[in-house]
Coordinates of C-alpha atoms in Angstrom, one line a residue:
X1 CA 245.9 80.2 -60.8
X2 CA 247.9 81.0 -64.0
X3 CA 251.5 81.6 -63.2
X4 CA 253.2 82.8 -66.6
X5 CA 256.9 83.2 -67.1
X6 CA 257.5 87.0 -66.6
X7 CA 261.0 87.1 -65.0
X8 CA 262.4 89.9 -67.3
X9 CA 260.9 93.3 -67.9
X10 CA 262.3 94.2 -71.3
X11 CA 262.4 91.1 -73.7
X12 CA 259.1 90.2 -75.1
X13 CA 260.6 86.9 -76.4
X14 CA 261.7 85.8 -72.9
X15 CA 258.1 85.9 -71.4
X16 CA 254.9 84.1 -71.8
X17 CA 253.1 85.7 -74.8
X18 CA 249.8 87.4 -74.2
X19 CA 248.1 85.2 -76.8
X20 CA 249.2 82.0 -75.0
X21 CA 247.4 83.4 -71.9
X22 CA 244.4 84.3 -74.0
X23 CA 244.1 80.7 -75.3
X24 CA 244.4 79.3 -71.8
X25 CA 241.8 81.7 -70.5
X26 CA 239.5 80.7 -73.5
X27 CA 239.9 76.9 -72.5
X28 CA 239.4 77.6 -68.7
X29 CA 236.4 79.7 -69.4
X30 CA 234.6 76.6 -70.9
X31 CA 234.7 75.2 -67.1
X32 CA 232.9 78.3 -65.8
X33 CA 235.4 78.8 -63.0
X34 CA 234.5 80.9 -59.8
X35 CA 238.0 82.8 -60.0
X36 CA 240.9 83.0 -62.3
X37 CA 244.0 84.6 -61.2
X38 CA 247.2 85.4 -63.0
X39 CA 250.1 85.6 -60.6
X40 CA 253.6 86.6 -60.6
X41 CA 256.2 87.2 -58.0
X42 CA 259.3 88.4 -60.2
X43 CA 260.4 92.1 -59.9
X44 CA 257.4 94.3 -60.1
X45 CA 254.5 92.1 -61.4
X46 CA 252.0 94.6 -62.2
X47 CA 254.4 96.8 -64.2
X48 CA 255.5 93.6 -66.1
X49 CA 251.7 92.7 -66.7
X50 CA 251.2 96.2 -68.2
X51 CA 254.3 96.1 -70.3
X52 CA 253.4 92.7 -71.9
X53 CA 249.7 93.4 -72.5
X54 CA 248.4 91.1 -69.8
X55 CA 246.4 93.8 -68.2
X56 CA 244.2 94.1 -71.4
X57 CA 243.1 90.6 -70.7
X58 CA 241.1 92.0 -67.8
X59 CA 238.9 93.7 -70.3
X60 CA 238.1 90.5 -72.0
X61 CA 238.0 87.9 -69.1
X62 CA 237.1 88.1 -65.4
X63 CA 240.6 87.7 -64.3
X64 CA 242.3 88.9 -61.1
X65 CA 246.1 90.0 -61.3
X66 CA 248.0 89.0 -58.3
X67 CA 251.4 90.3 -57.0
X68 CA 252.7 87.2 -55.1
X69 CA 255.2 89.5 -53.0
X70 CA 252.4 90.9 -51.3
X71 CA 251.2 89.3 -48.0
X72 CA 254.3 87.3 -47.3
X73 CA 254.9 83.5 -47.4
X74 CA 254.3 80.4 -45.3
X75 CA 256.6 77.4 -45.4
X76 CA 254.6 74.3 -46.7
X77 CA 255.8 70.7 -47.3
X78 CA 255.7 69.1 -50.7
X79 CA 256.4 65.5 -51.7
X80 CA 259.3 64.9 -53.9
X81 CA 259.7 62.4 -56.8
X82 CA 261.4 60.0 -54.6
X83 CA 258.8 60.2 -51.8
X84 CA 260.8 62.4 -49.7
X85 CA 259.8 65.8 -48.6
X86 CA 261.0 69.3 -49.4
X87 CA 259.9 72.8 -48.1
X88 CA 258.6 75.5 -50.4
X89 CA 257.3 79.1 -49.7
X90 CA 253.4 79.5 -50.5
X91 CA 252.0 83.0 -50.7
X92 CA 249.8 83.4 -47.8
X93 CA 247.0 85.0 -49.6
X94 CA 246.7 81.8 -51.6
X95 CA 246.9 79.0 -49.1
X96 CA 243.1 78.5 -49.0
X97 CA 242.6 78.4 -52.7
X98 CA 240.8 75.2 -53.8
X99 CA 240.5 73.4 -57.0
X100 CA 237.3 71.9 -57.8
X101 CA 236.6 69.9 -61.1
X102 CA 233.4 70.6 -63.0
X103 CA 231.7 69.3 -66.0
X104 CA 231.2 71.9 -68.9

């Protein structure tokens, strides 16, 4: 899952540039992933993906665009830097996602 910075909908200088995502997708592609998602939860993610040219990446790469606002959240526990715990909301639709290292 790639989570770019897309918290505004008007200023291109305040969001992750589409070419930065393209470079990251080129790198990730070398590992032949089963699935790649670009996900966002600020405002209207799909509208922002469209505004900043992210949806064009779907024509170049096998990538899924995900609105993290859909499907609700589930509380998960995370370890903090001082070995304590804190809670965080994790999108329910992504709780089963796995990361598997692969050789190129």
